Amino acid sequence: MEQERMKSMEEMIQAAQQAAETIQTQMNEAQAKLDAIEVEGVAGGGLVKVRCTAKGRILGVSIDDSLMKPEEKQMVEDLVAAAFNDARGKADRVSNDEMQKIQSGIGLPPGFNLPGMG
């Protein structure tokens, strides 16, 4: 009887380890996918654009030539900050959507925060 219980516990532990490895693999794939998805933040009606990945890595900044005047310096700085914030917000939304898809795919409840992934 005791041996059966020990064997059952060993099987449960092994199953838990396999599940953890599967989740880690899926999370690594998700992180790679997020770094491949591009979003664009825009400010000033498109005068300033910031491209970044859904993971938050900045890919590029575009500033319209009409803003390249010394007297427009403060406005350009403000528009660049606004475009970065717009891009960051879009990246966060895409990232959250992707992570929810993965969590539901592996049977985790909505809003469950895996360590290192939130």
CSV table of C-alpha atoms in Angstrom, one decimal:
chain,number,residue,atom,x,y,z
A,1,MET,CA,0.0,0.0,0.0
A,2,GLU,CA,2.8,2.4,1.0
A,3,GLN,CA,4.7,1.6,-2.2
A,4,GLU,CA,1.6,2.3,-4.3
A,5,ARG,CA,1.2,5.7,-2.7
A,6,MET,CA,4.9,6.6,-3.2
A,7,LYS,CA,4.7,5.5,-6.9
A,8,SER,CA,1.6,7.6,-7.3
A,9,MET,CA,3.4,10.7,-5.8
A,10,GLU,CA,6.4,10.1,-8.0
A,11,GLU,CA,4.1,10.1,-11.0
A,12,MET,CA,2.4,13.3,-9.9
A,13,ILE,CA,5.7,15.0,-9.4
A,14,GLN,CA,6.9,13.8,-12.8
A,15,ALA,CA,3.7,15.1,-14.4
A,16,ALA,CA,4.1,18.5,-12.7
A,17,GLN,CA,7.7,18.8,-13.9
A,18,GLN,CA,6.6,18.0,-17.5
A,19,ALA,CA,3.8,20.5,-17.3
A,20,ALA,CA,6.2,23.2,-16.0
A,21,GLU,CA,8.6,22.4,-18.8
A,22,THR,CA,5.8,22.7,-21.4
A,23,ILE,CA,4.7,26.1,-19.9
A,24,GLN,CA,8.3,27.4,-19.9
A,25,THR,CA,8.7,26.4,-23.6
A,26,GLN,CA,5.4,28.1,-24.5
A,27,MET,CA,6.4,31.2,-22.6
A,28,ASN,CA,9.7,31.4,-24.3
A,29,GLU,CA,8.0,31.1,-27.7
A,30,ALA,CA,5.6,33.8,-26.7
A,31,GLN,CA,8.4,36.2,-25.7
A,32,ALA,CA,10.0,35.5,-29.1
A,33,LYS,CA,6.7,36.1,-30.9
A,34,LEU,CA,6.2,39.4,-29.0
A,35,ASP,CA,9.6,40.6,-30.1
A,36,ALA,CA,8.6,39.9,-33.7
A,37,ILE,CA,5.3,41.8,-33.6
A,38,GLU,CA,5.6,45.5,-34.5
A,39,VAL,CA,3.4,48.4,-33.3
A,40,GLU,CA,3.6,52.1,-34.2
A,41,GLY,CA,3.0,55.0,-31.9
A,42,VAL,CA,2.0,58.3,-33.5
A,43,ALA,CA,1.8,61.9,-32.3
A,44,GLY,CA,1.1,65.3,-33.8
A,45,GLY,CA,-1.2,63.8,-36.4
A,46,GLY,CA,1.6,61.6,-37.8
A,47,LEU,CA,4.4,64.1,-37.7
A,48,VAL,CA,6.2,61.9,-35.2
A,49,LYS,CA,6.2,58.1,-35.3
A,50,VAL,CA,7.8,55.5,-33.1
A,51,ARG,CA,8.1,51.8,-34.2
A,52,CYS,CA,8.7,49.2,-31.5
A,53,THR,CA,8.1,45.5,-30.9
A,54,ALA,CA,5.2,44.3,-28.6
A,55,LYS,CA,8.0,43.4,-26.2
A,56,GLY,CA,9.0,47.1,-26.1
A,57,ARG,CA,12.2,47.1,-28.1
A,58,ILE,CA,12.4,50.4,-30.1
A,59,LEU,CA,12.9,49.8,-33.8
A,60,GLY,CA,12.9,53.4,-35.1
A,61,VAL,CA,11.8,57.0,-34.8
A,62,SER,CA,10.5,59.1,-37.7
A,63,ILE,CA,10.2,62.9,-37.5
A,64,ASP,CA,8.6,64.9,-40.3
A,65,ASP,CA,11.0,67.4,-41.9
A,66,SER,CA,8.6,70.3,-41.2
A,67,LEU,CA,9.5,69.9,-37.5
A,68,MET,CA,13.2,70.2,-38.0
A,69,LYS,CA,13.6,73.8,-37.0
A,70,PRO,CA,15.3,75.1,-33.9
A,71,GLU,CA,12.2,77.0,-32.7
A,72,GLU,CA,10.2,73.7,-32.9
A,73,LYS,CA,12.7,71.9,-30.5
A,74,GLN,CA,10.4,71.8,-27.5
A,75,MET,CA,7.4,70.7,-29.5
A,76,VAL,CA,9.4,67.9,-31.2
A,77,GLU,CA,10.6,66.7,-27.8
A,78,ASP,CA,7.0,66.6,-26.5
A,79,LEU,CA,5.8,64.8,-29.7
A,80,VAL,CA,8.5,62.2,-29.5
A,81,ALA,CA,7.6,61.5,-25.8
A,82,ALA,CA,3.9,61.3,-26.8
A,83,ALA,CA,4.7,58.9,-29.7
A,84,PHE,CA,6.8,56.7,-27.4
A,85,ASN,CA,4.0,56.5,-24.9
A,86,ASP,CA,1.5,55.7,-27.6
A,87,ALA,CA,3.8,52.9,-28.9
A,88,ARG,CA,4.3,51.6,-25.4
A,89,GLY,CA,0.6,51.5,-24.7
A,90,LYS,CA,-0.1,49.6,-28.0
A,91,ALA,CA,2.8,47.2,-27.2
A,92,ASP,CA,1.4,46.5,-23.7
A,93,ARG,CA,-2.1,45.8,-25.2
A,94,VAL,CA,-0.7,43.4,-27.8
A,95,SER,CA,1.5,41.7,-25.2
A,96,ASN,CA,-1.4,41.3,-22.8
A,97,ASP,CA,-3.6,39.8,-25.5
A,98,GLU,CA,-0.9,37.3,-26.5
A,99,MET,CA,-0.2,36.2,-23.0
A,100,GLN,CA,-3.9,35.7,-22.3
A,101,LYS,CA,-4.1,33.5,-25.4
A,102,ILE,CA,-1.2,31.4,-24.1
A,103,GLN,CA,-2.6,31.2,-20.5
A,104,SER,CA,-6.0,30.1,-21.7
A,105,GLY,CA,-4.3,27.6,-24.0
A,106,ILE,CA,-2.5,25.9,-21.1
A,107,GLY,CA,-5.6,26.0,-18.9
A,108,LEU,CA,-4.5,28.8,-16.5
A,109,PRO,CA,-7.3,31.0,-15.1
A,110,PRO,CA,-7.6,34.6,-16.6
A,111,GLY,CA,-5.5,37.0,-14.7
A,112,PHE,CA,-3.2,34.3,-13.3
A,113,ASN,CA,0.3,35.9,-13.2
A,114,LEU,CA,3.1,33.4,-13.8
A,115,PRO,CA,6.3,34.4,-12.1
A,116,GLY,CA,8.6,36.4,-14.4
A,117,MET,CA,5.9,36.9,-17.0
A,118,GLY,CA,3.9,39.8,-15.6
